[in-house]
Short mmCIF file of C-alpha atoms in Angstrom, two decimals:
data_model
loop_
_atom_site.label_atom_id
_atom_site.label_comp_id
_atom_site.label_asym_id
_atom_site.label_seq_id
_atom_site.Cartn_x
_atom_site.Cartn_y
_atom_site.Cartn_z
CA MET A 1 -6.47 -7.73 -16.05
CA ILE A 2 -4.76 -3.64 -16.01
CA THR A 3 -3.04 -2.89 -19.01
CA VAL A 4 0.36 -0.63 -19.03
CA THR A 5 1.09 1.48 -21.59
CA ALA A 6 4.39 1.58 -23.39
CA LYS A 7 4.42 5.30 -22.53
CA ALA A 8 3.50 4.51 -18.72
CA ALA A 9 5.42 1.83 -18.58
CA GLU A 10 8.97 3.45 -20.01
CA GLN A 11 8.21 6.15 -17.30
CA ILE A 12 7.62 3.97 -14.26
CA LYS A 13 10.45 1.88 -16.26
CA GLN A 14 12.59 5.58 -15.32
CA SER A 15 11.08 6.01 -12.15
CA ALA A 16 12.26 3.22 -11.32
CA LYS A 17 15.61 3.58 -11.70
CA GLN A 18 16.39 7.76 -11.15
CA ASN A 19 14.66 5.56 -6.99
CA GLN A 20 16.78 2.82 -7.53
CA MET A 21 13.75 0.83 -7.19
CA GLU A 22 14.55 -1.52 -10.10
CA GLY A 23 13.80 -5.00 -10.56
CA MET A 24 10.99 -4.65 -7.60
CA PRO A 25 7.03 -5.26 -9.12
CA LEU A 26 4.50 -2.20 -9.64
CA ARG A 27 2.14 -2.35 -6.84
CA ILE A 28 -1.75 -1.12 -8.49
CA ALA A 29 -4.58 -1.05 -5.80
CA ALA A 30 -8.36 0.34 -6.69
CA LYS A 31 -11.22 0.65 -3.71
CA ARG A 32 -14.40 1.34 -3.74
CA ASP A 33 -15.58 4.99 -2.67
CA GLU A 34 -19.44 5.67 -0.38
CA ASN A 35 -19.89 6.99 -4.01
CA GLY A 36 -19.07 4.47 -7.02
CA SER A 37 -16.23 5.36 -8.01
CA ILE A 38 -12.64 3.44 -7.76
CA GLN A 39 -9.99 5.40 -6.50
CA TYR A 40 -6.13 4.64 -6.87
CA ALA A 41 -3.02 3.59 -5.41
CA MET A 42 0.31 2.29 -6.45
CA GLY A 43 3.75 2.30 -5.92
CA PHE A 44 6.92 -0.50 -6.03
CA ALA A 45 6.77 -3.26 -3.78
CA ASP A 46 9.89 -4.70 -1.97
CA GLN A 47 7.35 -7.59 -1.21
CA GLN A 48 5.08 -9.82 -2.04
CA ASP A 49 2.26 -11.88 -0.92
CA ASP A 50 1.34 -15.02 -1.63
CA HIS A 51 -1.95 -14.24 -3.13
CA ASP A 52 -1.28 -10.79 -5.03
CA VAL A 53 -1.60 -11.74 -8.95
CA THR A 54 1.21 -10.75 -10.75
CA TYR A 55 2.13 -10.52 -14.47
CA ASN A 56 3.54 -8.97 -16.60
CA SER A 57 3.04 -5.55 -18.78
CA GLU A 58 4.50 -4.18 -21.48
CA GLY A 59 7.94 -5.32 -19.51
CA VAL A 60 7.47 -3.78 -16.00
CA SER A 61 6.33 -6.04 -12.77
CA VAL A 62 3.03 -5.93 -12.18
CA MET A 63 1.10 -6.72 -8.14
CA VAL A 64 -1.93 -6.65 -8.29
CA PRO A 65 -3.68 -7.62 -4.54
CA PRO A 66 -6.57 -10.23 -4.32
CA ASP A 67 -9.51 -8.14 -3.77
CA SER A 68 -8.82 -4.47 -7.03
CA VAL A 69 -8.71 -7.24 -8.69
CA GLU A 70 -12.16 -7.22 -10.40
CA LEU A 71 -11.95 -3.44 -10.03
CA LEU A 72 -9.24 -3.31 -12.40
CA LYS A 73 -10.24 -6.01 -14.50
CA GLY A 74 -10.18 -4.15 -18.00
CA ALA A 75 -8.28 -1.01 -16.91
CA THR A 76 -5.58 1.36 -18.39
CA LEU A 77 -2.86 3.16 -16.92
CA ASP A 78 -0.83 5.39 -19.33
CA PHE A 79 1.25 8.11 -18.73
CA VAL A 80 -0.04 11.11 -21.38
CA GLU A 81 0.23 15.49 -21.18
CA LEU A 82 -2.71 16.69 -19.37
CA GLU A 83 -1.82 20.51 -20.01
CA PRO A 84 1.26 21.41 -21.80
CA GLY A 85 4.65 20.68 -19.76
CA GLN A 86 2.24 18.63 -17.31
CA HIS A 87 2.41 14.95 -17.64
CA ASN A 88 0.05 12.11 -15.50
CA PHE A 89 -0.51 8.66 -14.66
CA ILE A 90 -3.63 8.30 -15.87
CA PHE A 91 -6.34 5.31 -15.04
CA LEU A 92 -8.94 4.67 -17.83
CA ASN A 93 -11.63 1.79 -15.82
CA PRO A 94 -14.47 1.35 -17.63
CA ASN A 95 -15.70 -0.77 -14.36
CA ASP A 96 -15.15 3.01 -12.79
CA PRO A 97 -18.72 4.65 -12.89
CA ASP A 98 -16.99 8.49 -14.46
CA TYR A 99 -14.94 6.19 -16.96
CA VAL A 100 -15.33 7.82 -20.54
CA PRO A 101 -13.96 6.14 -23.08
CA PRO A 102 -10.48 8.32 -24.77
CA LYS A 103 -11.57 10.52 -27.68
CA ASP A 104 -9.75 10.23 -30.79
CA GLU A 105 -9.23 13.93 -32.17
CA GLY A 106 -6.56 13.55 -35.03
CA ASP A 107 -5.28 15.77 -33.05
CA GLY A 108 -3.16 13.58 -30.14
CA SER A 109 -5.49 14.75 -26.76
CA HIS A 110 -7.58 11.44 -26.03
CA TYR A 111 -8.07 12.23 -23.09
CA LEU A 112 -9.65 15.80 -23.09
#
């Protein structure tokens, strides 16, 4: 299933607190576009479907709808600074044809 990094978990918990959604699970969904790439959606869920896959990663309760499970298998959700002062959630997913494994340049620029 999808792994949430410590940095992503910290940001998710902070966002939940700021938006008064503490205790609500994070729903992550994925779908494949016509060109084969994967599009992602995530948000806090106030209700759960009986078929959702639920688990905990880095202290974050995560829900994934059944039709997204295979697309998210082995993926990682991270929170990184892509440009100075611009932080974003990113999905690192080996199931996506556009996936490029992160490179460790020794200077912290793993995703460039």
